[in-house]
Amino acid sequence: MLSAAQIVSGIGTAVGFSLSSLVVAQLSGSVTISGLAGTATVLGAALLALPTARTSGKGGRRAGLALAYGCALLGCVITVVAITVRSWPLLLGGLVLFGSASAGSLASRYSATDLSPPGHTARHLSWVVWAATIGSVAGPNLAEPAERLGRALGLAPDTGPFALSLISFAVALVVVLAGLRPDPLLTARALASKAAPETPEETRGSGTLRTAWQALRGEPTASRALAAIAVSHTAMVSIMSMTPVHLGHGGASYSVIGIVLSLHIAGMYILSPVVGWLADRIGRVRVLVLGTALLLAAAVLAGGAGPHDVARVTTGLTLLGLGWSCGLISGSAMLSEAVRLEHRPAVQGMSDLLMNVCGAVGAVLAGVVVGTLSYGVLGAIVAVMVTVTGAWLALRPAHLASA
């Protein structure tokens, strides 16, 4: 059921996100403001990270995921209204709630780790991430057909893709509520309680920052995992959010932009099982370093490409997705294994909050950099960031080598 929800929610997320910056640019008339589209969706994922984690900690994974997808559905309604009345501030507000779907998708990957046996955490997590491939790759290519269907149904221009997102999130919500039974987190707690005394209710992960910080004290492995996830996500969001605008300067059509983003999203998800197997096989940190190397290559390739060089941008965006996959899967597995079961929802929620706040800041700064300088300068900044992170991970203390 987690996989089914990932597929349909992936369609909704991808089809809406792929055109959000272009629609904001059209309504506002500003390239700089268009960067706020990516910021709004990532910010929404950040804002819902802790509520989703807190709800999961109290009522199980099903309740947390239902909250995330329900908010995303409401966000789609607001975006359709905003585009209809031609209000870009209202559109940004709708995109904040739209980003809740990403919070749900991120929380789903952790749901797969609740019952995973030792040594298989990354592989179990990676299969849920992989399930998003179908919807996420198909999503951008459904934007143009959805737009035509929307016009045929009498909807305002540019609202068709977001109407499709609304339907996708509604289906994901139904799948989670009806199909995610038994709840993986509640089941894991029940099994753990048979082997150890019942964990006091007040010490269980409630999704609060205080609980998360307490759990992370004295856990350098978890801290490094948090940093690696945040940097990988920031690099990915920064470049991806401004690529449609960069290609648009070269006259690329919706179809071309959709293909480029589809290949990028394929890089993010399609090799997830391989990344998970590698992380379990050769170690989490080694895969994290590999991820930073791929992000560096992506920044150099995409950043050095002109707006008409679609092939080079596509190659860079595909590598960008692969680097993100290494950072997310290996880092998430490393983080989950470093903390106790009762604290996992809180720590995982803080991880999603941190990565999305960093991604939101990266997206807004990316819009400023591209609007005032260039897309190439953005690539150079990302290259420096991931190089420093990769070196820091590679020069880790010896006692973290087997993490």
PDB file of C-alpha atoms in Angstrom, residues 23-260:
ATOM      1  CA  VAL A  23       3.175  29.704 -13.991  1.00  0.00           C
ATOM      2  CA  VAL A  24       4.462  31.966 -11.211  1.00  0.00           C
ATOM      3  CA  ALA A  25       6.794  33.659 -13.702  1.00  0.00           C
ATOM      4  CA  GLN A  26       3.894  34.264 -16.095  1.00  0.00           C
ATOM      5  CA  LEU A  27       1.611  35.675 -13.410  1.00  0.00           C
ATOM      6  CA  SER A  28       4.258  37.830 -11.720  1.00  0.00           C
ATOM      7  CA  GLY A  29       6.344  38.780 -14.754  1.00  0.00           C
ATOM      8  CA  SER A  30       9.532  38.174 -12.730  1.00  0.00           C
ATOM      9  CA  VAL A  31      12.166  35.458 -13.016  1.00  0.00           C
ATOM     10  CA  THR A  32      13.315  36.169  -9.462  1.00  0.00           C
ATOM     11  CA  ILE A  33       9.813  35.694  -8.074  1.00  0.00           C
ATOM     12  CA  SER A  34       9.477  32.463 -10.067  1.00  0.00           C
ATOM     13  CA  GLY A  35      12.097  30.952  -7.760  1.00  0.00           C
ATOM     14  CA  LEU A  36       9.609  31.338  -4.913  1.00  0.00           C
ATOM     15  CA  ALA A  37       7.508  28.550  -6.464  1.00  0.00           C
ATOM     16  CA  GLY A  38      10.113  25.957  -5.539  1.00  0.00           C
ATOM     17  CA  THR A  39      10.595  27.666  -2.198  1.00  0.00           C
ATOM     18  CA  ALA A  40       6.875  27.493  -1.429  1.00  0.00           C
ATOM     19  CA  THR A  41       6.546  23.759  -2.139  1.00  0.00           C
ATOM     20  CA  VAL A  42       9.692  22.879  -0.222  1.00  0.00           C
ATOM     21  CA  LEU A  43       8.608  25.152   2.628  1.00  0.00           C
ATOM     22  CA  GLY A  44       5.272  23.345   2.726  1.00  0.00           C
ATOM     23  CA  ALA A  45       7.058  20.012   3.049  1.00  0.00           C
ATOM     24  CA  ALA A  46       9.137  21.490   5.876  1.00  0.00           C
ATOM     25  CA  LEU A  47       6.146  22.935   7.733  1.00  0.00           C
ATOM     26  CA  LEU A  48       4.284  19.601   7.598  1.00  0.00           C
ATOM     27  CA  ALA A  49       7.292  17.471   8.539  1.00  0.00           C
ATOM     28  CA  LEU A  50       6.897  17.825  12.299  1.00  0.00           C
ATOM     29  CA  PRO A  51       3.061  17.657  12.374  1.00  0.00           C
ATOM     30  CA  THR A  52       3.259  14.508  10.224  1.00  0.00           C
ATOM     31  CA  ALA A  53       5.892  13.022  12.538  1.00  0.00           C
ATOM     32  CA  ARG A  54       3.979  14.044  15.674  1.00  0.00           C
ATOM     33  CA  THR A  55       0.760  12.518  14.347  1.00  0.00           C
ATOM     34  CA  SER A  56       2.630   9.344  13.369  1.00  0.00           C
ATOM     35  CA  GLY A  57       4.224   9.152  16.811  1.00  0.00           C
ATOM     36  CA  LYS A  58       0.830   9.313  18.509  1.00  0.00           C
ATOM     37  CA  GLY A  59      -1.484   7.518  16.094  1.00  0.00           C
ATOM     38  CA  GLY A  60       0.747   5.552  13.735  1.00  0.00           C
ATOM     39  CA  ARG A  61       2.040   6.028  10.207  1.00  0.00           C
ATOM     40  CA  ARG A  62      -1.440   5.887   8.654  1.00  0.00           C
ATOM     41  CA  ALA A  63      -2.619   8.944  10.576  1.00  0.00           C
ATOM     42  CA  GLY A  64       0.513  10.930   9.737  1.00  0.00           C
ATOM     43  CA  LEU A  65       0.353  10.179   6.016  1.00  0.00           C
ATOM     44  CA  ALA A  66      -3.363  11.006   5.889  1.00  0.00           C
ATOM     45  CA  LEU A  67      -2.650  14.426   7.368  1.00  0.00           C
ATOM     46  CA  ALA A  68       0.023  15.152   4.758  1.00  0.00           C
ATOM     47  CA  TYR A  69      -2.021  14.092   1.725  1.00  0.00           C
ATOM     48  CA  GLY A  70      -5.144  15.835   3.022  1.00  0.00           C
ATOM     49  CA  CYS A  71      -3.284  19.154   3.256  1.00  0.00           C
ATOM     50  CA  ALA A  72      -1.849  18.645  -0.239  1.00  0.00           C
ATOM     51  CA  LEU A  73      -5.353  18.137  -1.614  1.00  0.00           C
ATOM     52  CA  LEU A  74      -6.463  21.438  -0.089  1.00  0.00           C
ATOM     53  CA  GLY A  75      -3.397  23.107  -1.599  1.00  0.00           C
ATOM     54  CA  CYS A  76      -4.434  21.976  -5.076  1.00  0.00           C
ATOM     55  CA  VAL A  77      -7.854  23.581  -4.635  1.00  0.00           C
ATOM     56  CA  ILE A  78      -6.199  26.878  -3.677  1.00  0.00           C
ATOM     57  CA  THR A  79      -3.762  26.789  -6.628  1.00  0.00           C
ATOM     58  CA  VAL A  80      -6.582  26.238  -9.119  1.00  0.00           C
ATOM     59  CA  VAL A  81      -8.478  29.192  -7.661  1.00  0.00           C
ATOM     60  CA  ALA A  82      -5.335  31.356  -7.625  1.00  0.00           C
ATOM     61  CA  ILE A  83      -4.533  30.724 -11.276  1.00  0.00           C
ATOM     62  CA  THR A  84      -8.146  31.352 -12.227  1.00  0.00           C
ATOM     63  CA  VAL A  85      -8.129  34.783 -10.553  1.00  0.00           C
ATOM     64  CA  ARG A  86      -4.524  35.446 -11.760  1.00  0.00           C
ATOM     65  CA  SER A  87      -3.089  35.984  -8.259  1.00  0.00           C
ATOM     66  CA  TRP A  88       0.518  34.866  -7.848  1.00  0.00           C
ATOM     67  CA  PRO A  89       0.641  35.541  -4.060  1.00  0.00           C
ATOM     68  CA  LEU A  90      -2.379  33.263  -3.566  1.00  0.00           C
ATOM     69  CA  LEU A  91      -0.753  30.721  -5.877  1.00  0.00           C
ATOM     70  CA  LEU A  92       2.349  30.675  -3.685  1.00  0.00           C
ATOM     71  CA  GLY A  93       0.113  30.122  -0.663  1.00  0.00           C
ATOM     72  CA  GLY A  94      -1.500  27.162  -2.380  1.00  0.00           C
ATOM     73  CA  LEU A  95       1.910  25.764  -3.319  1.00  0.00           C
ATOM     74  CA  VAL A  96       2.911  25.780   0.357  1.00  0.00           C
ATOM     75  CA  LEU A  97       0.092  23.339   1.118  1.00  0.00           C
ATOM     76  CA  PHE A  98       0.823  21.529  -2.149  1.00  0.00           C
ATOM     77  CA  GLY A  99       4.253  20.757  -0.713  1.00  0.00           C
ATOM     78  CA  SER A 100       2.599  18.666   2.002  1.00  0.00           C
ATOM     79  CA  ALA A 101       2.536  15.813  -0.505  1.00  0.00           C
ATOM     80  CA  SER A 102       6.335  15.761  -0.404  1.00  0.00           C
ATOM     81  CA  ALA A 103       6.165  15.514   3.374  1.00  0.00           C
ATOM     82  CA  GLY A 104       3.941  12.485   2.961  1.00  0.00           C
ATOM     83  CA  SER A 105       6.235  10.912   0.402  1.00  0.00           C
ATOM     84  CA  LEU A 106       9.273  11.432   2.615  1.00  0.00           C
ATOM     85  CA  ALA A 107       7.466   9.991   5.640  1.00  0.00           C
ATOM     86  CA  SER A 108       6.486   6.932   3.599  1.00  0.00           C
ATOM     87  CA  ARG A 109      10.120   5.903   3.174  1.00  0.00           C
ATOM     88  CA  TYR A 110      10.580   5.799   6.927  1.00  0.00           C
ATOM     89  CA  SER A 111       7.442   3.686   7.284  1.00  0.00           C
ATOM     90  CA  ALA A 112       9.261   0.928   5.414  1.00  0.00           C
ATOM     91  CA  THR A 113      12.032   0.840   8.028  1.00  0.00           C
ATOM     92  CA  ASP A 114       9.786   0.208  11.032  1.00  0.00           C
ATOM     93  CA  LEU A 115       9.740  -3.565  10.498  1.00  0.00           C
ATOM     94  CA  SER A 116      12.965  -4.065   8.511  1.00  0.00           C
ATOM     95  CA  PRO A 117      15.461  -6.647   9.882  1.00  0.00           C
ATOM     96  CA  PRO A 118      19.009  -5.550  10.840  1.00  0.00           C
ATOM     97  CA  GLY A 119      21.236  -4.937   7.837  1.00  0.00           C
ATOM     98  CA  HIS A 120      18.340  -4.459   5.414  1.00  0.00           C
ATOM     99  CA  THR A 121      17.126  -0.990   6.348  1.00  0.00           C
ATOM    100  CA  ALA A 122      18.461   0.757   3.237  1.00  0.00           C
ATOM    101  CA  ARG A 123      17.064  -1.877   0.895  1.00  0.00           C
ATOM    102  CA  HIS A 124      13.581  -1.796   2.405  1.00  0.00           C
ATOM    103  CA  LEU A 125      13.577   2.001   2.390  1.00  0.00           C
ATOM    104  CA  SER A 126      14.825   2.120  -1.212  1.00  0.00           C
ATOM    105  CA  TRP A 127      11.950   0.059  -2.569  1.00  0.00           C
ATOM    106  CA  VAL A 128       9.393   2.549  -1.273  1.00  0.00           C
ATOM    107  CA  VAL A 129      11.453   5.372  -2.796  1.00  0.00           C
ATOM    108  CA  TRP A 130      11.594   3.419  -6.055  1.00  0.00           C
ATOM    109  CA  ALA A 131       7.801   3.113  -6.143  1.00  0.00           C
ATOM    110  CA  ALA A 132       7.612   6.850  -6.775  1.00  0.00           C
ATOM    111  CA  THR A 133       9.423   6.336 -10.111  1.00  0.00           C
ATOM    112  CA  ILE A 134       6.318   5.519 -12.124  1.00  0.00           C
ATOM    113  CA  GLY A 135       4.270   8.492 -11.040  1.00  0.00           C
ATOM    114  CA  SER A 136       7.143  10.943 -10.826  1.00  0.00           C
ATOM    115  CA  VAL A 137       8.485  10.177 -14.302  1.00  0.00           C
ATOM    116  CA  ALA A 138       5.049  10.139 -15.905  1.00  0.00           C
ATOM    117  CA  GLY A 139       3.867  13.273 -14.113  1.00  0.00           C
ATOM    118  CA  PRO A 140       5.739  16.001 -16.045  1.00  0.00           C
ATOM    119  CA  ASN A 141       4.729  14.409 -19.359  1.00  0.00           C
ATOM    120  CA  LEU A 142       1.074  14.506 -18.330  1.00  0.00           C
ATOM    121  CA  ALA A 143       1.157  18.278 -17.878  1.00  0.00           C
ATOM    122  CA  GLU A 144       0.320  19.129 -21.476  1.00  0.00           C
ATOM    123  CA  PRO A 145      -2.479  16.510 -21.867  1.00  0.00           C
ATOM    124  CA  ALA A 146      -3.895  17.616 -18.496  1.00  0.00           C
ATOM    125  CA  GLU A 147      -3.842  21.232 -19.667  1.00  0.00           C
ATOM    126  CA  ARG A 148      -5.714  20.344 -22.865  1.00  0.00           C
ATOM    127  CA  LEU A 149      -8.264  18.337 -20.890  1.00  0.00           C
ATOM    128  CA  GLY A 150      -8.702  21.199 -18.451  1.00  0.00           C
ATOM    129  CA  ARG A 151      -9.429  23.641 -21.263  1.00  0.00           C
ATOM    130  CA  ALA A 152     -11.892  21.184 -22.785  1.00  0.00           C
ATOM    131  CA  LEU A 153     -13.680  21.010 -19.417  1.00  0.00           C
ATOM    132  CA  GLY A 154     -13.853  24.788 -19.196  1.00  0.00           C
ATOM    133  CA  LEU A 155     -11.111  25.278 -16.619  1.00  0.00           C
ATOM    134  CA  ALA A 156      -8.915  28.387 -16.706  1.00  0.00           C
ATOM    135  CA  PRO A 157      -5.601  28.184 -18.613  1.00  0.00           C
ATOM    136  CA  ASP A 158      -2.747  26.456 -16.729  1.00  0.00           C
ATOM    137  CA  THR A 159      -5.074  24.909 -14.127  1.00  0.00           C
ATOM    138  CA  GLY A 160      -5.388  21.477 -15.771  1.00  0.00           C
ATOM    139  CA  PRO A 161      -2.132  20.046 -14.320  1.00  0.00           C
ATOM    140  CA  PHE A 162      -3.075  21.120 -10.800  1.00  0.00           C
ATOM    141  CA  ALA A 163      -6.542  19.624 -11.196  1.00  0.00           C
ATOM    142  CA  LEU A 164      -4.820  16.337 -12.062  1.00  0.00           C
ATOM    143  CA  SER A 165      -2.672  16.722  -8.932  1.00  0.00           C
ATOM    144  CA  LEU A 166      -5.829  17.148  -6.855  1.00  0.00           C
ATOM    145  CA  ILE A 167      -7.217  13.843  -8.131  1.00  0.00           C
ATOM    146  CA  SER A 168      -3.884  12.085  -7.516  1.00  0.00           C
ATOM    147  CA  PHE A 169      -3.658  13.223  -3.892  1.00  0.00           C
ATOM    148  CA  ALA A 170      -7.264  12.228  -3.257  1.00  0.00           C
ATOM    149  CA  VAL A 171      -6.528   8.696  -4.475  1.00  0.00           C
ATOM    150  CA  ALA A 172      -3.353   8.532  -2.339  1.00  0.00           C
ATOM    151  CA  LEU A 173      -5.359   9.575   0.715  1.00  0.00           C
ATOM    152  CA  VAL A 174      -7.917   6.827   0.139  1.00  0.00           C
ATOM    153  CA  VAL A 175      -5.187   4.210  -0.396  1.00  0.00           C
ATOM    154  CA  VAL A 176      -3.466   5.132   2.878  1.00  0.00           C
ATOM    155  CA  LEU A 177      -6.624   5.190   4.972  1.00  0.00           C
ATOM    156  CA  ALA A 178      -8.070   1.982   3.567  1.00  0.00           C
ATOM    157  CA  GLY A 179      -4.997  -0.066   2.755  1.00  0.00           C
ATOM    158  CA  LEU A 180      -2.187   0.629   5.232  1.00  0.00           C
ATOM    159  CA  ARG A 181      -3.302  -2.025   7.711  1.00  0.00           C
ATOM    160  CA  PRO A 182      -1.791  -3.107  10.050  1.00  0.00           C
ATOM    161  CA  ASP A 183       0.064   0.100  10.797  1.00  0.00           C
ATOM    162  CA  PRO A 184       3.850  -0.599  10.553  1.00  0.00           C
ATOM    163  CA  LEU A 185       4.929   1.678  13.403  1.00  0.00           C
ATOM    164  CA  LEU A 186       2.254   0.471  15.802  1.00  0.00           C
ATOM    165  CA  THR A 187       3.088  -3.127  14.889  1.00  0.00           C
ATOM    166  CA  ALA A 188       6.805  -2.548  15.496  1.00  0.00           C
ATOM    167  CA  ARG A 189       6.026  -1.053  18.898  1.00  0.00           C
ATOM    168  CA  ALA A 190       3.830  -4.001  19.803  1.00  0.00           C
ATOM    169  CA  LEU A 191       6.582  -6.439  18.869  1.00  0.00           C
ATOM    170  CA  ALA A 192       9.192  -4.437  20.782  1.00  0.00           C
ATOM    171  CA  SER A 193       7.013  -4.339  23.895  1.00  0.00           C
ATOM    172  CA  LYS A 194       7.056  -8.141  24.026  1.00  0.00           C
ATOM    173  CA  ALA A 195      10.853  -8.163  24.230  1.00  0.00           C
ATOM    174  CA  ALA A 196      11.266  -5.213  26.605  1.00  0.00           C
ATOM    175  CA  PRO A 197       9.215  -3.314  29.203  1.00  0.00           C
ATOM    176  CA  GLU A 198       6.651  -0.938  27.766  1.00  0.00           C
ATOM    177  CA  THR A 199       8.150   2.413  26.784  1.00  0.00           C
ATOM    178  CA  PRO A 200       6.561   5.214  28.836  1.00  0.00           C
ATOM    179  CA  GLU A 201       4.197   7.218  26.652  1.00  0.00           C
ATOM    180  CA  GLU A 202       5.934  10.507  27.419  1.00  0.00           C
ATOM    181  CA  THR A 203       9.309   9.198  26.147  1.00  0.00           C
ATOM    182  CA  ARG A 204       8.027   8.041  22.794  1.00  0.00           C
ATOM    183  CA  GLY A 205       8.860  10.062  19.709  1.00  0.00           C
ATOM    184  CA  SER A 206       6.090  12.616  19.505  1.00  0.00           C
ATOM    185  CA  GLY A 207       7.571  14.535  16.610  1.00  0.00           C
ATOM    186  CA  THR A 208       8.824  17.460  18.731  1.00  0.00           C
ATOM    187  CA  LEU A 209      12.169  19.126  18.204  1.00  0.00           C
ATOM    188  CA  ARG A 210      13.001  18.718  21.890  1.00  0.00           C
ATOM    189  CA  THR A 211      12.530  14.956  21.691  1.00  0.00           C
ATOM    190  CA  ALA A 212      14.645  14.814  18.550  1.00  0.00           C
ATOM    191  CA  TRP A 213      17.520  16.834  19.993  1.00  0.00           C
ATOM    192  CA  GLN A 214      17.537  14.705  23.136  1.00  0.00           C
ATOM    193  CA  ALA A 215      17.710  11.548  21.032  1.00  0.00           C
ATOM    194  CA  LEU A 216      20.563  12.934  18.912  1.00  0.00           C
ATOM    195  CA  ARG A 217      22.835  13.808  21.827  1.00  0.00           C
ATOM    196  CA  GLY A 218      26.026  11.828  21.607  1.00  0.00           C
ATOM    197  CA  GLU A 219      25.082  10.383  18.188  1.00  0.00           C
ATOM    198  CA  PRO A 220      27.698  11.685  15.685  1.00  0.00           C
ATOM    199  CA  THR A 221      26.582   9.132  13.102  1.00  0.00           C
ATOM    200  CA  ALA A 222      23.052  10.542  13.119  1.00  0.00           C
ATOM    201  CA  SER A 223      24.368  14.116  12.921  1.00  0.00           C
ATOM    202  CA  ARG A 224      26.420  13.340   9.824  1.00  0.00           C
ATOM    203  CA  ALA A 225      23.451  11.631   8.238  1.00  0.00           C
ATOM    204  CA  LEU A 226      21.325  14.733   8.862  1.00  0.00           C
ATOM    205  CA  ALA A 227      23.931  16.993   7.262  1.00  0.00           C
ATOM    206  CA  ALA A 228      24.375  14.761   4.216  1.00  0.00           C
ATOM    207  CA  ILE A 229      20.617  14.559   3.589  1.00  0.00           C
ATOM    208  CA  ALA A 230      20.191  18.329   3.916  1.00  0.00           C
ATOM    209  CA  VAL A 231      23.048  19.196   1.553  1.00  0.00           C
ATOM    210  CA  SER A 232      21.965  16.646  -1.062  1.00  0.00           C
ATOM    211  CA  HIS A 233      18.422  17.979  -1.040  1.00  0.00           C
ATOM    212  CA  THR A 234      19.526  21.617  -1.162  1.00  0.00           C
ATOM    213  CA  ALA A 235      21.745  20.974  -4.177  1.00  0.00           C
ATOM    214  CA  MET A 236      19.002  19.108  -6.002  1.00  0.00           C
ATOM    215  CA  VAL A 237      16.204  21.612  -5.344  1.00  0.00           C
ATOM    216  CA  SER A 238      18.366  24.636  -6.177  1.00  0.00           C
ATOM    217  CA  ILE A 239      19.294  23.434  -9.652  1.00  0.00           C
ATOM    218  CA  MET A 240      16.064  21.644 -10.511  1.00  0.00           C
ATOM    219  CA  SER A 241      13.789  24.536  -9.537  1.00  0.00           C
ATOM    220  CA  MET A 242      15.508  26.945 -11.937  1.00  0.00           C
ATOM    221  CA  THR A 243      16.110  24.557 -14.849  1.00  0.00           C
ATOM    222  CA  PRO A 244      12.625  25.100 -16.408  1.00  0.00           C
ATOM    223  CA  VAL A 245      13.245  28.865 -16.373  1.00  0.00           C
ATOM    224  CA  HIS A 246      16.743  28.399 -17.858  1.00  0.00           C
ATOM    225  CA  LEU A 247      15.410  26.202 -20.664  1.00  0.00           C
ATOM    226  CA  GLY A 248      12.497  28.582 -21.146  1.00  0.00           C
ATOM    227  CA  HIS A 249      14.995  31.325 -21.980  1.00  0.00           C
ATOM    228  CA  GLY A 250      16.065  29.135 -24.875  1.00  0.00           C
ATOM    229  CA  GLY A 251      12.510  28.736 -26.117  1.00  0.00           C
ATOM    230  CA  ALA A 252      11.994  25.168 -24.887  1.00  0.00           C
ATOM    231  CA  SER A 253       8.379  23.959 -24.980  1.00  0.00           C
ATOM    232  CA  TYR A 254       6.426  22.364 -22.143  1.00  0.00           C
ATOM    233  CA  SER A 255       7.052  18.977 -23.766  1.00  0.00           C
ATOM    234  CA  VAL A 256      10.838  19.422 -23.856  1.00  0.00           C
ATOM    235  CA  ILE A 257      10.947  20.675 -20.280  1.00  0.00           C
ATOM    236  CA  GLY A 258       8.738  17.758 -19.243  1.00  0.00           C
ATOM    237  CA  ILE A 259      11.125  15.231 -20.826  1.00  0.00           C
ATOM    238  CA  VAL A 260      14.151  16.807 -19.125  1.00  0.00           C
TER     239      VAL A 260
END
